[in-house]
Amino acid sequence: GGKYAISTTIINFNNERMQISWATRELFHNENVSFFYTFGEDKHKVWKPCTTYLLDQDYNSGCLFKTEGPTLAISIRSSNGSEELFYKKFKADFYIKPSPPENVTFFWEEDTVTVSCNKPEGNARCLRLELQYKSKFDKEWQSRKATCCSIREQGFDPRKCYSFRVRLNRLVPYCNVVNYSSDWEAETFWMNGTLLDSCDDDVPPQSETVIVLSCSLAVLLMMLILLILLCKWQRVQMSVLPAIPDPKYPLADLFNHHNGNLQEWLDKNDHVVLQTKLEYEEPESITEAESQQEDGKSSEKPRPLEKIFTFPGAAENNDSKAAEIACLIPASNTTAPFAGFHISMNDDMYVML
């Protein structure tokens, strides 16, 4: 009734307190309204003004007050209360929103769990207990309902951790005209009859020893890989860029005391004898020397071994005169002068300076 058709929301919290709200901003843009209520069936009603308003942008949009009976009448009026804008009478018992279940217990027996709670005071036949559960491998909740106030469910895997939550539902339309349910009780976590803080607790943490060993193996493996790469790199570097020997070590005296002056070093070291093995480039000379050695053995007459060698520079420069130069090698342990040097020849044809 009244001047306006106002949509209202009615909630009776566990039959203890009422909350009435309306969409005041849609109808009353610049005007604040007042709210009155009364309980009972008496013709001489005593209207009580709202003492606790709900506000929407500083405008009255609802009222909170104590539940005092099964029948309720409400009246929304102008700001000064002189003009009635809306009137409604209804059964407050048909808008009950139950409180969450109290003293919830879980009883486990193998793969079966029994969930129960205290029976609420008043009309418990209008309530249903709802149980929802899921494992950490499930994406959605599985729901079961039973009469207040116990549920028995089976088929739980003892190797899985499950999350449980329960609430109370009000029956519709026998007891309520609106499908109101209580808030969910605090969620609990169970695994094979053991209460856990969360389902993450069923995964045993790795021990410090395992962590240390894993890190050590990883470090050793990295060192081994680096060592292998280093060895391969050194082999590649040696094959591509071979090392050049430093002449200052075998000729340390030449560089340390004579500053690389070869002539000065030779003048002061005439007594030093260097042995150099001659390499024969002419196969014919080698054949001739071998034949002379065989003839000497067969005749058993000792005679000096003569070998002819040529200077490589003569062949390369195509110098006819240099090519014709041949030196007869004296007998073993014979010393011959050459270009200011004393050349010692032995049986193995080593030249000693």
Tab-separated table of C-alpha atoms in Angstrom:
chain	number	residue	atom	x	y	z
A	1	GLY	CA	0.000	0.000	0.000
A	2	GLY	CA	0.892	3.639	0.024
A	3	LYS	CA	1.666	6.242	-2.577
A	4	TYR	CA	4.744	4.477	-4.058
A	5	ALA	CA	5.464	0.872	-4.989
A	6	ILE	CA	8.786	0.467	-3.201
A	7	SER	CA	10.859	-2.702	-3.476
A	8	THR	CA	12.016	-3.817	-0.025
A	9	THR	CA	14.417	-6.456	1.250
A	10	ILE	CA	13.465	-8.186	4.511
A	11	ILE	CA	15.848	-10.282	6.594
A	12	ASN	CA	15.081	-11.738	10.009
A	13	PHE	CA	18.458	-12.702	11.479
A	14	ASN	CA	17.817	-15.915	13.413
A	15	ASN	CA	14.526	-14.416	14.631
A	16	GLU	CA	16.505	-11.989	16.778
A	17	ARG	CA	16.748	-8.735	14.801
A	18	MET	CA	15.201	-7.368	11.618
A	19	GLN	CA	16.779	-5.549	8.700
A	20	ILE	CA	14.509	-3.727	6.251
A	21	SER	CA	16.092	-1.918	3.289
A	22	TRP	CA	14.693	-0.116	0.235
A	23	ALA	CA	15.965	1.537	-2.948
A	24	THR	CA	15.476	5.092	-1.833
A	25	ARG	CA	17.808	6.635	-4.418
A	26	GLU	CA	15.579	5.434	-7.273
A	27	LEU	CA	12.464	7.236	-5.957
A	28	PHE	CA	13.573	9.939	-3.551
A	29	HIS	CA	16.439	11.833	-5.165
A	30	ASN	CA	16.514	14.911	-3.005
A	31	GLU	CA	14.325	13.874	-0.081
A	32	ASN	CA	15.094	11.828	3.002
A	33	VAL	CA	12.362	9.467	4.235
A	34	SER	CA	11.527	8.182	7.710
A	35	PHE	CA	10.727	4.602	8.798
A	36	PHE	CA	8.208	3.243	11.352
A	37	TYR	CA	7.374	-0.324	12.407
A	38	THR	CA	5.068	-2.250	14.739
A	39	PHE	CA	4.557	-5.873	15.844
A	40	GLY	CA	1.270	-7.610	16.645
A	41	GLU	CA	-2.308	-7.851	15.379
A	42	ASP	CA	-3.881	-5.171	17.561
A	43	LYS	CA	-6.080	-2.605	15.906
A	44	HIS	CA	-4.576	0.114	18.029
A	45	LYS	CA	-1.023	-0.171	16.726
A	46	VAL	CA	1.835	1.664	18.328
A	47	TRP	CA	4.269	2.766	15.664
A	48	LYS	CA	7.913	2.940	16.643
A	49	PRO	CA	10.343	5.161	14.786
A	50	CYS	CA	13.613	3.696	13.518
A	51	THR	CA	16.570	4.439	15.726
A	52	THR	CA	19.293	2.783	13.590
A	53	TYR	CA	19.241	3.743	9.923
A	54	LEU	CA	21.253	2.319	7.042
A	55	LEU	CA	22.618	5.113	4.853
A	56	ASP	CA	23.207	5.402	1.124
A	57	GLN	CA	25.102	8.585	0.249
A	58	ASP	CA	23.780	10.256	3.415
A	59	TYR	CA	20.192	9.221	2.649
A	60	ASN	CA	18.161	6.723	4.730
A	61	SER	CA	18.036	3.397	2.855
A	62	GLY	CA	17.178	0.877	5.618
A	63	CYS	CA	16.557	0.222	9.274
A	64	LEU	CA	17.778	-2.239	11.919
A	65	PHE	CA	15.606	-3.114	14.940
A	66	LYS	CA	14.856	-5.963	17.340
A	67	THR	CA	12.454	-8.785	16.425
A	68	GLU	CA	9.524	-8.691	18.831
A	69	GLY	CA	6.926	-11.022	17.300
A	70	PRO	CA	5.849	-13.142	14.303
A	71	THR	CA	3.813	-10.412	12.579
A	72	LEU	CA	5.381	-7.150	11.413
A	73	ALA	CA	3.994	-4.003	9.786
A	74	ILE	CA	6.230	-1.320	8.324
A	75	SER	CA	5.556	2.221	7.117
A	76	ILE	CA	7.839	4.501	5.045
A	77	ARG	CA	6.865	8.155	5.359
A	78	SER	CA	8.038	11.579	4.367
A	79	SER	CA	10.892	13.198	6.235
A	80	ASN	CA	8.598	14.814	8.824
A	81	GLY	CA	6.385	11.682	9.142
A	82	SER	CA	3.192	13.397	8.045
A	83	GLU	CA	2.684	11.587	4.719
A	84	GLU	CA	2.774	7.782	4.312
A	85	LEU	CA	4.597	6.753	1.157
A	86	PHE	CA	4.629	2.965	1.599
A	87	TYR	CA	2.948	0.375	3.844
A	88	LYS	CA	3.393	-3.407	4.183
A	89	LYS	CA	2.343	-6.149	6.598
A	90	PHE	CA	3.888	-9.672	6.636
A	91	LYS	CA	4.973	-12.654	8.720
A	92	ALA	CA	8.435	-12.059	10.087
A	93	ASP	CA	8.934	-15.834	10.587
A	94	PHE	CA	8.986	-16.364	6.794
A	95	TYR	CA	12.135	-14.281	6.358
A	96	ILE	CA	14.451	-15.988	8.851
A	97	LYS	CA	18.125	-16.268	8.025
A	98	PRO	CA	19.654	-18.879	10.371
A	99	SER	CA	22.938	-18.435	12.199
A	100	PRO	CA	25.951	-20.623	11.311
A	101	PRO	CA	25.989	-24.074	12.938
A	102	GLU	CA	27.639	-24.272	16.338
A	103	ASN	CA	29.988	-26.869	17.830
A	104	VAL	CA	30.633	-28.711	14.549
A	105	THR	CA	32.332	-32.115	15.064
A	106	PHE	CA	33.892	-34.594	12.641
A	107	PHE	CA	33.980	-38.320	13.386
A	108	TRP	CA	36.150	-40.482	11.120
A	109	GLU	CA	35.829	-44.231	10.636
A	110	GLU	CA	38.028	-45.554	7.810
A	111	ASP	CA	36.650	-43.911	4.621
A	112	THR	CA	33.478	-42.588	6.313
A	113	VAL	CA	33.018	-39.256	8.071
A	114	THR	CA	30.083	-38.124	10.223
A	115	VAL	CA	29.552	-34.346	10.613
A	116	SER	CA	27.216	-33.053	13.319
A	117	CYS	CA	26.415	-29.791	15.122
A	118	ASN	CA	24.269	-28.517	17.968
A	119	LYS	CA	20.539	-28.365	17.317
A	120	PRO	CA	19.375	-24.707	17.244
A	121	GLU	CA	16.732	-23.540	19.639
A	122	GLY	CA	13.255	-23.102	18.195
A	123	ASN	CA	11.909	-24.765	15.091
A	124	ALA	CA	14.756	-27.138	14.068
A	125	ARG	CA	12.487	-29.066	11.645
A	126	CYS	CA	12.717	-26.088	9.240
A	127	LEU	CA	16.503	-26.411	8.997
A	128	ARG	CA	18.767	-28.580	6.860
A	129	LEU	CA	22.469	-29.155	7.424
A	130	GLU	CA	24.567	-28.733	4.271
A	131	LEU	CA	28.079	-30.203	3.950
A	132	GLN	CA	30.516	-29.285	1.201
A	133	TYR	CA	33.935	-30.850	0.706
A	134	LYS	CA	36.667	-31.158	-1.904
A	135	SER	CA	40.195	-32.498	-2.110
A	136	LYS	CA	43.132	-30.427	-3.265
A	137	PHE	CA	42.790	-32.147	-6.645
A	138	ASP	CA	39.147	-31.026	-7.095
A	139	LYS	CA	38.168	-27.712	-8.648
A	140	GLU	CA	34.573	-27.579	-7.391
A	141	TRP	CA	32.858	-28.372	-4.105
A	142	GLN	CA	30.766	-31.506	-3.651
A	143	SER	CA	27.610	-30.844	-1.665
A	144	ARG	CA	25.447	-33.054	0.594
A	145	LYS	CA	22.347	-32.127	2.638
A	146	ALA	CA	20.591	-33.844	5.512
A	147	THR	CA	18.094	-33.087	8.264
A	148	CYS	CA	19.402	-31.068	11.131
A	149	CYS	CA	21.781	-31.815	12.524
A	150	SER	CA	23.981	-34.715	11.274
A	151	ILE	CA	25.409	-35.922	7.923
A	152	ARG	CA	27.165	-39.224	7.211
A	153	GLU	CA	29.253	-39.460	4.052
A	154	GLN	CA	31.648	-42.171	2.827
A	155	GLY	CA	34.157	-42.749	0.034
A	156	PHE	CA	36.987	-40.559	1.273
A	157	ASP	CA	40.523	-41.439	0.185
A	158	PRO	CA	42.842	-41.677	3.243
A	159	ARG	CA	45.767	-40.509	1.061
A	160	LYS	CA	44.095	-37.195	0.185
A	161	CYS	CA	43.582	-34.010	2.143
A	162	TYR	CA	40.010	-32.636	2.159
A	163	SER	CA	38.527	-29.218	2.893
A	164	PHE	CA	35.180	-29.172	4.753
A	165	ARG	CA	32.626	-26.450	5.409
A	166	VAL	CA	29.032	-26.603	6.736
A	167	ARG	CA	26.022	-24.296	7.001
A	168	LEU	CA	22.285	-24.378	7.794
A	169	ASN	CA	19.540	-23.886	5.193
A	170	ARG	CA	15.960	-22.723	5.817
A	171	LEU	CA	13.295	-24.831	4.071
A	172	VAL	CA	11.308	-23.187	1.251
A	173	PRO	CA	8.335	-22.772	0.934
A	174	TYR	CA	7.193	-24.568	4.093
A	175	CYS	CA	9.087	-22.340	6.497
A	176	ASN	CA	10.421	-19.430	4.411
A	177	VAL	CA	9.281	-17.466	1.417
A	178	VAL	CA	12.895	-16.558	0.664
A	179	ASN	CA	15.694	-19.141	0.359
A	180	TYR	CA	17.954	-17.962	3.162
A	181	SER	CA	21.014	-19.915	4.352
A	182	SER	CA	23.402	-19.209	7.153
A	183	ASP	CA	26.975	-18.117	6.583
A	184	TRP	CA	29.515	-20.900	6.181
A	185	GLU	CA	31.190	-22.175	9.291
A	186	ALA	CA	34.978	-21.812	9.332
A	187	GLU	CA	36.634	-24.126	6.808
A	188	THR	CA	38.582	-27.090	8.218
A	189	PHE	CA	41.139	-29.442	6.657
A	190	TRP	CA	41.313	-33.179	7.292
A	191	MET	CA	43.401	-36.108	6.097
A	192	ASN	CA	42.632	-39.666	7.217
A	193	GLY	CA	40.983	-38.448	10.416
A	194	THR	CA	43.740	-35.942	11.282
A	195	LEU	CA	42.996	-32.221	11.536
A	196	LEU	CA	45.480	-30.059	9.614
A	197	ASP	CA	46.090	-26.341	9.398
A	198	SER	CA	45.839	-26.513	5.600
A	199	CYS	CA	46.058	-29.056	2.818
A	200	ASP	CA	49.592	-27.889	2.085
A	201	ASP	CA	50.698	-29.534	5.336
A	202	ASP	CA	50.250	-33.040	3.910
A	203	VAL	CA	53.273	-32.513	1.642
A	204	PRO	CA	56.330	-33.306	3.790
A	205	PRO	CA	58.993	-30.608	3.438
A	206	GLN	CA	62.365	-31.652	2.107
A	207	SER	CA	64.954	-32.135	4.772
A	208	GLU	CA	67.952	-29.858	4.966
A	209	THR	CA	70.250	-32.787	4.163
A	210	VAL	CA	68.507	-33.447	0.861
A	211	ILE	CA	68.682	-29.764	-0.036
A	212	VAL	CA	72.400	-29.543	0.809
A	213	LEU	CA	73.207	-32.698	-1.173
A	214	SER	CA	71.234	-31.478	-4.159
A	215	CYS	CA	73.038	-28.145	-4.153
A	216	SER	CA	76.437	-29.846	-3.772
A	217	LEU	CA	75.773	-32.201	-6.683
A	218	ALA	CA	74.659	-29.297	-8.828
A	219	VAL	CA	77.858	-27.352	-8.033
A	220	LEU	CA	80.080	-30.389	-8.764
A	221	LEU	CA	78.302	-31.004	-12.043
A	222	MET	CA	78.787	-27.390	-13.076
A	223	MET	CA	82.507	-27.543	-12.195
A	224	LEU	CA	82.911	-30.759	-14.217
A	225	ILE	CA	81.223	-29.222	-17.238
A	226	LEU	CA	83.413	-26.108	-16.997
A	227	LEU	CA	86.555	-28.252	-16.713
A	228	ILE	CA	85.627	-30.256	-19.805
A	229	LEU	CA	84.901	-27.084	-21.763
A	230	LEU	CA	88.219	-25.559	-20.624
A	231	CYS	CA	90.203	-28.627	-21.732
A	232	LYS	CA	88.500	-28.674	-25.104
A	233	TRP	CA	89.132	-24.956	-25.515
A	234	GLN	CA	92.837	-25.395	-24.758
A	235	ARG	CA	93.105	-28.191	-27.341
A	236	VAL	CA	91.360	-26.085	-29.945
A	237	GLN	CA	93.545	-23.092	-29.109
A	238	MET	CA	96.731	-25.178	-29.388
A	239	SER	CA	95.696	-26.622	-32.751
A	240	VAL	CA	94.649	-23.271	-34.218
A	241	LEU	CA	97.278	-21.075	-32.556
A	242	PRO	CA	100.321	-23.223	-31.710
A	243	ALA	CA	102.720	-21.810	-29.164
A	244	ILE	CA	105.901	-20.145	-30.524
A	245	PRO	CA	108.995	-21.029	-28.480
A	246	ASP	CA	110.804	-18.126	-26.895
A	247	PRO	CA	114.513	-18.088	-27.936
A	248	LYS	CA	115.607	-16.177	-24.869
A	249	TYR	CA	115.647	-19.275	-22.693
A	250	PRO	CA	118.219	-21.433	-24.609
A	251	LEU	CA	120.150	-18.273	-25.477
A	252	ALA	CA	119.716	-16.499	-22.174
A	253	ASP	CA	123.347	-15.315	-22.104
A	254	LEU	CA	122.995	-13.758	-25.560
A	255	PHE	CA	120.067	-11.589	-24.469
A	256	ASN	CA	120.956	-10.953	-20.831
A	257	HIS	CA	124.638	-10.028	-21.176
A	258	HIS	CA	125.041	-9.023	-24.869
A	259	ASN	CA	121.631	-7.417	-25.546
A	260	GLY	CA	121.124	-9.669	-28.576
A	261	ASN	CA	124.469	-8.792	-30.238
A	262	LEU	CA	125.238	-12.059	-32.000
A	263	GLN	CA	128.739	-11.104	-33.187
A	264	GLU	CA	129.820	-10.032	-29.702
A	265	TRP	CA	128.371	-13.176	-28.215
A	266	LEU	CA	130.191	-15.368	-30.775
A	267	ASP	CA	133.516	-13.592	-30.178
A	268	LYS	CA	133.374	-14.225	-26.449
A	269	ASN	CA	132.111	-17.817	-26.680
A	270	ASP	CA	134.494	-19.476	-29.135
A	271	HIS	CA	135.023	-22.302	-26.695
A	272	VAL	CA	131.305	-23.216	-26.704
A	273	VAL	CA	130.593	-26.148	-29.014
A	274	LEU	CA	127.057	-26.516	-30.421
A	275	GLN	CA	126.059	-29.858	-31.886
A	276	THR	CA	123.726	-29.872	-34.853
A	277	LYS	CA	122.678	-32.969	-36.681
A	278	LEU	CA	122.962	-32.610	-40.389
A	279	GLU	CA	119.980	-33.635	-42.447
A	280	TYR	CA	120.775	-35.026	-45.833
A	281	GLU	CA	118.572	-33.855	-48.639
A	282	GLU	CA	120.226	-35.828	-51.459
A	283	PRO	CA	119.119	-39.479	-51.536
A	284	GLU	CA	122.064	-40.311	-53.811
A	285	SER	CA	124.550	-39.151	-51.154
A	286	ILE	CA	122.898	-41.358	-48.587
A	287	THR	CA	123.076	-44.359	-50.928
A	288	GLU	CA	126.711	-43.657	-51.687
A	289	ALA	CA	127.626	-43.386	-48.023
A	290	GLU	CA	125.895	-46.649	-47.246
A	291	SER	CA	127.735	-48.425	-50.111
A	292	GLN	CA	131.076	-47.103	-48.899
A	293	GLN	CA	130.347	-48.387	-45.386
A	294	GLU	CA	129.526	-51.852	-46.796
A	295	ASP	CA	132.712	-51.876	-48.892
A	296	GLY	CA	134.738	-50.873	-45.858
A	297	LYS	CA	133.344	-53.743	-43.838
A	298	SER	CA	133.942	-56.296	-46.577
A	299	SER	CA	137.560	-55.229	-47.237
A	300	GLU	CA	138.192	-54.929	-43.492
A	301	LYS	CA	140.523	-52.059	-44.274
A	302	PRO	CA	139.886	-49.100	-42.041
A	303	ARG	CA	139.717	-45.874	-43.951
A	304	PRO	CA	138.126	-42.499	-43.289
A	305	LEU	CA	134.455	-42.236	-44.116
A	306	GLU	CA	133.863	-39.680	-46.778
A	307	LYS	CA	130.551	-38.060	-47.300
A	308	ILE	CA	129.559	-35.327	-49.642
A	309	PHE	CA	126.970	-32.800	-48.742
A	310	THR	CA	125.692	-29.752	-50.502
A	311	PHE	CA	124.380	-26.477	-49.214
A	312	PRO	CA	120.627	-26.153	-49.534
A	313	GLY	CA	120.976	-22.511	-50.487
A	314	ALA	CA	122.876	-23.473	-53.586
A	315	ALA	CA	120.085	-25.661	-54.914
A	316	GLU	CA	117.402	-23.142	-54.120
A	317	ASN	CA	119.252	-20.232	-55.741
A	318	ASN	CA	120.227	-22.346	-58.772
A	319	ASP	CA	123.785	-21.178	-58.258
A	320	SER	CA	125.924	-23.501	-60.367
A	321	LYS	CA	129.093	-22.676	-58.522
A	322	ALA	CA	127.556	-23.239	-55.117
A	323	ALA	CA	126.082	-26.503	-56.289
A	324	GLU	CA	129.456	-27.749	-57.341
A	325	ILE	CA	130.989	-27.044	-53.951
A	326	ALA	CA	131.517	-30.283	-52.096
A	327	CYS	CA	133.285	-30.849	-48.846
A	328	LEU	CA	135.053	-33.955	-47.886
A	329	ILE	CA	134.311	-34.812	-44.273
A	330	PRO	CA	137.505	-35.686	-42.404
A	331	ALA	CA	137.857	-38.750	-40.256
A	332	SER	CA	136.151	-39.011	-36.850
A	333	ASN	CA	137.158	-36.557	-34.189
A	334	THR	CA	138.867	-34.313	-36.758
A	335	THR	CA	138.638	-30.511	-36.340
A	336	ALA	CA	138.632	-28.254	-39.411
A	337	PRO	CA	138.636	-24.448	-39.530
A	338	PHE	CA	135.835	-22.710	-41.450
A	339	ALA	CA	135.123	-18.960	-41.635
A	340	GLY	CA	136.915	-18.281	-38.371
A	341	PHE	CA	135.214	-21.228	-36.595
A	342	HIS	CA	136.547	-24.637	-35.639
A	343	ILE	CA	134.272	-27.384	-36.966
A	344	SER	CA	134.551	-30.809	-35.326
A	345	MET	CA	133.297	-33.796	-37.306
A	346	ASN	CA	132.494	-37.224	-35.845
A	347	ASP	CA	131.231	-40.542	-37.161
A	348	ASP	CA	127.604	-39.579	-36.776
A	349	MET	CA	128.109	-36.538	-38.937
A	350	TYR	CA	127.196	-34.004	-36.262
A	351	VAL	CA	128.639	-30.547	-36.673
A	352	MET	CA	129.979	-29.049	-33.480
A	353	LEU	CA	130.776	-25.296	-33.256
